[in-house]
XYZ file of C-alpha atoms in Angstrom:
569
model
C 38.570 112.251 -156.654
C 41.397 113.136 -154.886
C 41.105 110.907 -151.259
C 40.944 112.257 -147.637
C 41.429 110.243 -144.336
C 41.997 111.142 -140.651
C 41.422 115.012 -142.459
C 44.789 114.437 -145.319
C 43.951 114.705 -148.308
C 45.223 111.988 -151.131
C 45.444 111.754 -154.990
C 42.656 109.775 -156.522
C 45.132 105.959 -155.813
C 44.621 106.262 -151.663
C 48.308 106.466 -151.490
C 51.614 108.573 -151.836
C 53.469 107.041 -154.761
C 56.872 107.066 -154.521
C 58.427 110.179 -157.162
C 59.714 108.108 -160.472
C 64.161 109.124 -160.343
C 66.021 108.251 -163.866
C 69.528 107.509 -163.344
C 72.641 109.650 -164.297
C 75.696 108.033 -166.732
C 76.394 111.977 -166.335
C 76.273 115.545 -165.602
C 72.942 117.721 -165.503
C 74.684 118.384 -169.028
C 75.196 115.579 -170.337
C 72.435 113.784 -169.604
C 70.417 117.326 -170.846
C 72.702 116.971 -174.519
C 71.824 112.931 -174.692
C 67.759 113.397 -174.849
C 67.832 117.071 -177.203
C 69.772 114.405 -179.326
C 67.189 110.978 -178.899
C 64.198 113.750 -179.820
C 66.458 114.887 -182.928
C 67.932 111.724 -184.442
C 64.272 110.553 -183.719
C 61.497 112.584 -185.204
C 64.193 115.056 -187.676
C 65.528 118.660 -187.287
C 62.382 121.706 -186.217
C 62.624 124.610 -185.080
C 62.779 124.743 -181.022
C 61.939 128.098 -180.099
C 60.827 130.489 -181.506
C 61.006 134.782 -180.614
C 57.636 134.742 -181.795
C 58.094 139.103 -181.939
C 60.745 138.976 -183.557
C 59.483 136.345 -185.917
C 56.431 139.489 -186.656
C 57.344 142.532 -187.155
C 61.396 142.268 -187.711
C 62.583 143.749 -184.266
C 62.824 143.067 -180.575
C 63.389 144.293 -177.223
C 66.114 141.623 -176.468
C 69.655 139.273 -177.811
C 69.844 135.980 -179.637
C 68.635 135.062 -183.212
C 64.597 134.571 -184.179
C 64.770 130.873 -184.591
C 66.420 128.093 -182.663
C 66.839 124.883 -184.447
C 66.845 121.883 -182.158
C 70.336 120.345 -184.480
C 71.349 123.763 -182.994
C 71.846 123.458 -179.038
C 74.894 120.072 -178.780
C 77.586 122.178 -180.882
C 76.883 125.679 -179.342
C 76.608 124.480 -175.626
C 79.808 122.545 -175.711
C 80.868 125.899 -178.077
C 79.571 127.865 -175.313
C 81.160 125.619 -172.076
C 84.451 125.328 -173.335
C 84.756 128.566 -172.942
C 83.915 128.441 -169.440
C 85.955 125.615 -168.967
C 88.860 127.511 -170.750
C 87.968 130.988 -168.454
C 88.769 128.777 -165.111
C 84.866 127.866 -164.709
C 85.085 124.704 -162.378
C 82.305 122.264 -160.634
C 80.053 123.879 -157.950
C 80.721 127.452 -159.636
C 77.370 129.649 -160.296
C 76.705 131.546 -162.325
C 74.164 133.891 -162.717
C 72.147 135.142 -165.276
C 70.274 138.898 -165.611
C 69.082 138.487 -169.641
C 66.247 138.470 -170.700
C 63.838 135.186 -172.533
C 65.828 134.776 -175.678
C 67.152 131.688 -177.635
C 70.697 131.885 -176.309
C 69.138 131.378 -173.348
C 69.168 127.677 -172.364
C 71.957 126.633 -174.725
C 74.356 129.381 -171.984
C 72.955 127.181 -169.393
C 73.108 123.842 -170.229
C 77.125 125.083 -171.132
C 76.994 126.182 -168.065
C 76.032 122.422 -166.806
C 78.284 120.935 -169.267
C 81.639 122.596 -166.908
C 78.935 120.703 -163.637
C 78.199 124.692 -162.935
C 75.790 125.516 -160.430
C 73.304 128.382 -162.710
C 71.196 130.780 -160.391
C 68.187 132.252 -163.187
C 67.714 135.878 -161.608
C 65.468 138.881 -162.658
C 67.301 140.870 -165.522
C 64.133 144.370 -163.887
C 65.296 143.829 -160.495
C 66.660 146.505 -158.308
C 70.552 147.778 -157.610
C 69.454 146.249 -154.198
C 69.067 143.117 -155.105
C 70.903 142.510 -157.446
C 73.710 142.732 -154.570
C 72.168 140.789 -152.404
C 72.131 138.003 -155.168
C 75.453 138.358 -156.648
C 76.186 138.598 -152.434
C 74.581 135.188 -151.884
C 76.365 132.596 -155.385
C 79.187 134.293 -154.460
C 78.997 134.186 -158.559
C 81.876 133.684 -161.234
C 80.122 135.511 -164.137
C 77.402 136.783 -164.394
C 75.317 136.823 -168.360
C 73.651 140.122 -168.570
C 72.651 142.545 -171.129
C 72.134 145.901 -171.960
C 68.736 145.979 -170.021
C 70.481 145.320 -166.965
C 74.162 145.820 -167.398
C 75.080 149.003 -165.379
C 72.752 147.601 -162.654
C 75.636 144.982 -162.644
C 78.496 146.654 -162.956
C 77.453 148.772 -159.682
C 77.019 146.390 -157.968
C 79.953 144.686 -158.422
C 81.694 148.566 -157.514
C 79.856 148.400 -154.409
C 81.054 145.411 -153.125
C 84.262 145.494 -154.248
C 84.664 142.861 -156.896
C 85.349 145.000 -160.066
C 86.808 142.719 -162.150
C 86.672 139.500 -159.855
C 83.871 138.670 -161.480
C 83.487 137.935 -164.811
C 80.836 139.498 -166.594
C 79.690 138.472 -170.318
C 77.009 141.008 -171.987
C 74.402 139.373 -174.109
C 74.196 141.196 -177.306
C 70.427 142.465 -177.772
C 69.352 141.646 -181.382
C 68.717 145.099 -182.243
C 70.559 147.138 -180.960
C 69.493 151.394 -181.406
C 71.117 153.504 -180.576
C 73.249 154.587 -177.203
C 72.926 149.932 -176.560
C 75.781 148.072 -176.281
C 77.762 150.561 -176.209
C 81.990 148.989 -176.195
C 83.305 147.908 -173.529
C 85.078 149.654 -171.112
C 83.877 148.239 -167.122
C 87.034 146.166 -166.103
C 85.996 142.070 -166.396
C 83.200 142.674 -168.624
C 83.424 141.601 -172.270
C 81.047 140.695 -175.249
C 79.425 137.140 -175.051
C 80.210 136.693 -178.518
C 84.223 137.750 -177.382
C 84.149 135.407 -174.623
C 83.263 132.488 -177.671
C 85.518 132.982 -180.050
C 88.103 132.052 -177.368
C 87.449 129.022 -177.212
C 90.673 126.295 -177.814
C 91.071 122.546 -177.862
C 90.633 122.142 -174.277
C 87.975 119.377 -173.922
C 85.603 119.132 -170.842
C 85.310 116.882 -168.778
C 82.490 114.668 -167.714
C 82.893 114.209 -164.009
C 85.225 115.695 -162.559
C 85.258 114.306 -159.093
C 83.325 111.049 -159.891
C 79.469 110.897 -159.703
C 76.978 113.383 -159.251
C 75.434 113.003 -155.745
C 71.472 114.346 -155.559
C 71.870 116.460 -153.171
C 74.428 119.036 -154.827
C 73.125 122.104 -156.336
C 71.976 122.518 -159.990
C 70.382 125.269 -160.271
C 68.949 128.219 -158.291
C 65.797 129.984 -159.074
C 64.827 132.911 -156.575
C 61.136 133.573 -155.123
C 59.468 136.159 -156.481
C 59.074 139.182 -153.886
C 56.108 139.784 -153.707
C 56.539 139.479 -149.932
C 60.142 141.275 -150.112
C 63.850 140.798 -151.357
C 64.090 137.873 -152.659
C 65.107 134.482 -152.241
C 67.155 131.631 -153.883
C 66.161 128.609 -154.274
C 68.328 125.723 -154.311
C 67.423 122.571 -155.963
C 69.513 120.266 -156.038
C 70.436 116.408 -158.416
C 67.716 114.384 -157.071
C 65.378 117.382 -158.676
C 66.330 116.732 -162.137
C 66.216 113.053 -161.688
C 62.553 113.490 -161.188
C 62.389 116.310 -163.847
C 62.661 113.895 -166.900
C 59.978 111.341 -165.907
C 57.304 114.433 -165.118
C 59.227 115.797 -168.499
C 57.744 112.071 -170.249
C 54.557 112.108 -169.219
C 53.934 115.509 -170.008
C 54.637 115.004 -173.305
C 53.077 112.138 -174.133
C 49.894 113.777 -173.886
C 51.064 116.469 -176.783
C 50.457 116.028 -179.834
C 53.798 115.869 -181.989
C 55.048 118.927 -182.753
C 52.649 120.415 -180.704
C 53.917 124.202 -180.469
C 53.668 126.325 -177.362
C 53.075 129.891 -177.256
C 54.737 131.634 -173.906
C 54.163 135.031 -172.547
C 56.160 133.126 -168.784
C 59.361 134.000 -168.167
C 63.123 132.292 -168.551
C 64.088 133.093 -165.151
C 60.545 131.885 -163.454
C 61.059 128.011 -163.037
C 57.715 127.123 -165.390
C 58.984 129.503 -167.886
C 62.620 127.824 -167.841
C 60.938 123.566 -167.836
C 58.670 124.151 -170.666
C 61.530 124.662 -173.508
C 63.101 121.386 -171.420
C 60.165 119.251 -172.191
C 62.000 119.488 -175.821
C 64.410 116.429 -174.569
C 61.633 114.073 -174.037
C 58.980 115.102 -176.841
C 59.412 117.199 -179.650
C 57.790 119.779 -179.199
C 58.505 124.035 -180.535
C 58.226 126.858 -178.089
C 57.415 131.109 -179.061
C 58.306 133.069 -177.259
C 58.179 136.761 -175.844
C 60.036 138.960 -174.394
C 57.752 140.994 -172.330
C 59.019 144.832 -172.958
C 57.899 143.593 -176.958
C 54.622 142.828 -175.163
C 53.951 146.366 -173.237
C 52.398 148.026 -175.953
C 49.404 145.917 -177.459
C 49.686 143.207 -175.912
C 47.360 141.477 -177.008
C 46.729 142.322 -180.156
C 50.370 141.052 -181.031
C 49.146 137.685 -178.904
C 46.249 136.973 -181.732
C 48.841 138.029 -184.251
C 51.137 134.895 -183.027
C 48.702 132.918 -182.884
C 47.638 133.627 -186.825
C 51.178 133.642 -187.522
C 51.974 130.429 -185.622
C 49.340 127.595 -184.561
C 50.111 127.042 -181.345
C 47.998 124.101 -179.949
C 48.400 125.405 -176.207
C 49.411 129.000 -174.636
C 51.224 129.520 -171.389
C 51.389 132.899 -170.068
C 50.778 134.730 -166.855
C 47.294 134.981 -166.318
C 47.047 138.676 -167.079
C 48.193 138.030 -169.700
C 44.743 135.692 -170.548
C 43.013 138.370 -169.237
C 43.736 141.077 -170.705
C 43.243 138.846 -174.475
C 39.554 137.465 -172.889
C 38.469 141.172 -172.186
C 39.943 142.227 -176.102
C 39.316 141.903 -179.645
C 41.203 140.975 -182.724
C 41.615 143.800 -184.498
C 41.485 141.775 -187.740
C 40.600 138.466 -188.733
C 42.904 136.093 -187.429
C 42.501 132.369 -187.628
C 42.627 131.524 -183.461
C 41.060 128.282 -184.303
C 43.845 126.043 -182.925
C 44.283 126.816 -179.595
C 42.688 124.208 -177.966
C 44.907 124.861 -174.370
C 45.845 127.442 -172.950
C 47.198 127.539 -169.112
C 47.407 130.334 -166.843
C 50.733 130.884 -164.575
C 52.101 133.162 -161.863
C 48.261 133.930 -160.115
C 44.867 133.111 -160.050
C 42.062 134.112 -162.503
C 38.486 134.826 -163.170
C 35.700 132.250 -162.510
C 33.935 133.061 -166.103
C 37.955 132.463 -167.888
C 37.002 129.617 -170.229
C 32.784 131.543 -170.442
C 35.209 134.995 -171.674
C 37.920 133.367 -174.552
C 35.823 131.745 -176.459
C 34.247 133.817 -177.734
C 38.246 134.383 -179.239
C 39.670 130.973 -179.237
C 36.186 129.382 -181.025
C 38.031 125.555 -180.485
C 39.477 126.494 -176.295
C 38.204 123.366 -174.807
C 39.505 123.177 -171.378
C 41.829 125.852 -169.351
C 44.746 124.097 -167.555
C 45.565 125.185 -164.506
C 47.859 124.001 -162.090
C 48.565 124.686 -158.299
C 52.541 124.379 -157.573
C 55.509 125.967 -156.125
C 58.941 126.374 -156.768
C 60.182 125.705 -152.859
C 58.282 121.950 -153.070
C 60.130 120.745 -156.572
C 56.661 120.392 -159.010
C 53.060 120.404 -159.098
C 50.733 119.713 -156.014
C 47.222 120.126 -157.742
C 46.059 120.521 -161.275
C 42.324 121.892 -162.696
C 40.246 122.132 -165.518
C 38.296 124.305 -163.469
C 40.208 126.978 -162.565
C 36.360 127.842 -159.791
C 39.036 125.742 -157.514
C 42.191 124.100 -157.490
C 41.499 120.459 -158.003
C 42.842 116.855 -157.488
C 46.020 116.076 -155.347
C 48.726 115.049 -157.776
C 50.321 111.797 -158.238
C 53.086 111.848 -155.404
C 51.515 113.948 -153.246
C 50.338 114.606 -150.148
C 48.106 117.588 -148.826
C 47.274 118.881 -145.140
C 45.448 122.027 -143.407
C 46.892 123.331 -140.416
C 44.546 126.069 -138.569
C 47.102 129.380 -138.473
C 46.274 130.274 -135.045
C 45.134 126.278 -133.391
C 47.935 124.023 -134.919
C 45.413 121.618 -135.593
C 43.940 119.899 -138.426
C 41.973 121.211 -140.855
C 37.600 119.366 -141.889
C 35.868 120.542 -144.557
C 35.732 123.969 -145.393
C 37.830 125.133 -142.627
C 39.850 127.816 -143.703
C 43.530 126.761 -142.521
C 47.466 126.533 -144.270
C 48.734 124.062 -146.973
C 51.134 122.070 -146.221
C 52.412 119.549 -148.028
C 54.902 116.235 -149.026
C 55.817 115.934 -152.123
C 59.307 113.624 -151.651
C 61.512 115.562 -153.408
C 61.178 119.272 -152.463
C 64.154 122.497 -152.446
C 67.460 121.303 -150.374
C 67.204 124.917 -148.744
C 66.473 128.688 -148.883
C 69.747 130.164 -150.324
C 72.004 130.976 -146.748
C 68.518 132.295 -145.186
C 68.254 129.514 -141.676
C 65.350 130.707 -140.188
C 63.373 131.087 -143.178
C 64.795 127.097 -143.881
C 63.646 126.276 -140.334
C 59.582 128.076 -140.482
C 59.751 126.934 -144.591
C 60.433 123.015 -143.803
C 58.008 121.002 -141.394
C 58.162 117.636 -139.839
C 57.646 114.338 -141.744
C 58.772 115.622 -145.256
C 56.177 118.241 -144.757
C 57.003 122.271 -145.789
C 54.812 125.362 -144.962
C 53.837 126.545 -148.539
C 52.005 130.405 -146.933
C 48.823 129.661 -148.720
C 45.956 129.576 -147.479
C 42.978 126.958 -148.987
C 39.692 124.261 -147.506
C 38.698 121.717 -149.562
C 35.272 120.331 -149.833
C 33.785 117.128 -148.908
C 34.716 115.399 -151.972
C 38.177 115.936 -151.273
C 38.815 119.198 -154.188
C 41.680 122.162 -153.141
C 39.880 126.043 -152.779
C 42.596 128.666 -153.108
C 41.996 131.032 -150.202
C 44.972 133.813 -150.157
C 48.148 134.079 -149.108
C 48.758 133.286 -144.675
C 50.636 136.263 -145.044
C 48.283 138.631 -146.930
C 45.261 137.817 -144.141
C 43.346 141.253 -142.425
C 42.721 141.592 -139.018
C 39.169 143.984 -138.066
C 38.441 143.706 -134.587
C 39.907 139.785 -134.045
C 38.415 138.455 -137.342
C 40.202 136.934 -140.118
C 39.910 138.083 -143.442
C 40.948 137.156 -147.009
C 41.353 139.347 -149.480
C 40.670 136.956 -152.300
C 37.084 136.655 -151.061
C 36.368 140.006 -151.168
C 38.742 140.717 -155.057
C 36.177 137.879 -156.251
C 33.088 139.835 -155.354
C 34.448 142.842 -156.955
C 35.120 141.919 -159.952
C 31.965 140.686 -160.476
C 31.102 144.151 -161.570
C 31.159 144.573 -165.390
C 32.955 147.457 -165.312
C 36.266 146.321 -163.293
C 39.161 145.179 -164.820
C 40.545 144.176 -161.723
C 41.020 145.077 -157.942
C 43.243 145.116 -154.988
C 42.275 144.407 -151.435
C 45.024 145.156 -147.831
C 44.381 146.091 -144.726
C 44.675 149.507 -143.896
C 46.213 149.700 -140.385
C 44.189 151.542 -137.447
C 44.528 150.856 -134.096
C 40.772 151.571 -133.082
C 40.092 148.558 -134.893
C 43.357 146.790 -136.213
C 43.622 146.873 -139.977
C 40.461 148.390 -142.468
C 39.146 146.680 -145.220
C 40.421 149.061 -148.764
C 40.198 148.139 -152.607
C 42.411 149.953 -154.962
C 40.403 149.388 -158.693
C 41.493 149.185 -161.359
C 38.139 150.829 -163.732
C 37.893 150.136 -167.911
C 38.462 153.276 -169.576
C 35.087 153.959 -170.363
C 33.627 153.185 -166.705
C 31.283 155.397 -164.158
C 31.572 152.700 -161.504
C 31.671 155.222 -158.666
C 32.593 153.869 -155.365
C 29.165 154.059 -153.908
C 28.037 151.071 -156.795
C 31.324 148.604 -155.310
C 30.564 149.037 -151.684
C 26.901 148.008 -152.594
C 28.171 145.067 -154.639
C 30.805 143.891 -151.751
C 27.597 144.532 -149.005
C 25.490 142.180 -151.154
C 27.695 139.566 -150.944
C 30.111 139.451 -147.502
C 30.354 139.635 -144.087
C 29.722 142.638 -141.646
C 33.123 142.572 -140.393
C 34.221 142.107 -144.751
C 33.285 145.482 -145.601
C 35.068 148.115 -147.854
C 35.699 150.625 -144.656
C 38.395 152.232 -144.817
C 37.056 152.999 -148.330
C 37.330 152.261 -152.164
C 40.412 154.492 -154.322
C 40.140 153.887 -158.790
C 43.987 153.442 -159.941
C 44.875 153.281 -163.639
C 46.655 149.427 -162.915
C 47.901 147.484 -159.743
C 51.561 146.489 -159.412
C 52.432 143.182 -160.222
C 56.030 141.355 -160.875
C 56.527 140.222 -164.099
C 55.354 136.853 -163.516
C 51.891 138.570 -162.639
C 51.827 138.381 -159.430
C 50.286 141.162 -157.633
C 52.072 142.764 -154.902
C 49.944 142.998 -152.681
C 52.806 144.687 -150.257
C 53.006 148.254 -152.233
C 48.543 148.637 -152.144
C 49.705 150.403 -148.864
C 51.963 152.588 -150.252
C 49.766 153.122 -153.515
C 47.262 154.440 -150.960
C 48.772 156.575 -148.717
C 51.079 157.751 -151.640
C 47.261 159.218 -152.758
C 46.370 160.429 -149.876
C 49.319 163.394 -150.056
């Protein structure tokens, strides 16, 4: 159990242990290849990455091949690095990725790291405005795109007057349809395979300007954009030095040659890091491109479990909720799954019970609380009713947003956490950085929580999601969980609807099952039975087909009021 000292939460050890760090002998790319090579030498060759839908159906909407062997990583990454280096990529340059999950993703990243470049991992489905912001912020020398992001990249570069100045590589689709992967006419663009064919004999130096420094940026992730334009999250060499021991620790707890089934996105830290665990342990990863899952995600995931026999499923929380409400349409063998890990947001408290009828050998849900900016897992649990124990190396406190005083048992406050190693900062966002970093090594998470007498942490929502009704501070998640208790409700989004007479009315958008006859009155009566007077749904209940979410399954709460307003017209 966590230890509580002076209203500060510590891991079960009662102290904050300094993180383990590896020593570096070369650049990040060389360090990664050395560890993949060790896995290959110790355990032999095997399938490292498998495109699940492509392998099953023979078609996919993404790029790359069906399977990638671990023996292919080093040769192909070095080929990519030589092409990059020959075309001018050097230490500190940025390669911006806007491609979906595919077998070439990590190999191209490693190729850039061999040149000591920084990789920026962007969402390929974002808007022109966001693309312009990311290209401007990163000053990228190369962009890796695909048919689905090619037009937006072109328009962004044109608007920024950078056409022909930034080199753009178009990763070919595995199964292009008519009208896709059209011949290149855009200045500075070329297909990825053509780029690789230009590789010469020039060798890439292992260290261009001496040993790497801990504060050098090697990767940029991007915030999910749930509260505005995504921000670049810069992580440094020191973060990589901590990552590898973390891989060793996690990998040692998995069976040899275990298969993991993913629906998470490679441009988010959790999705990207998962396949990198094979640096220390022989693991296979069956991945999905979200577009391949669009038509019937549950049945396709059931088929993949039957085919690939995964030990663990690492999925967007929404995908696991959908699986819990579905039944296989064929007698699939789903017995291999022992663990599931929801990513992106909270899940219903009864998720284990609702998954168990299909996944009969499921023995637990591994749920962890983390933050890309904070560089790791902050709390972990096998009971989704709470966030669980404070992770080793972490110190955490809750601070009242109004009084700034430390919170005691059962008092809700903002989570401030000291992880030992955090991000370097948001890229070109000095004001955001001043709000994020707090004294004494702590950082602001923007998340609200409380803890019980045992030190277990409970999530209460986002600070920015706070609803104010007549000076009462209300948390949407509490009300959403009550609405979710109705058997006909799939999910709900609660938000504050502005009104100058009361500040905000508590309002709900609700997704109900297709055959349901549940009414607004039913929802109101349910809520009224379980909440205080101030939390009642005075703003009304509106039924909609689906809630707005990002690719990770996080609710885009800022869009709820827009949807409500559009339905009133």
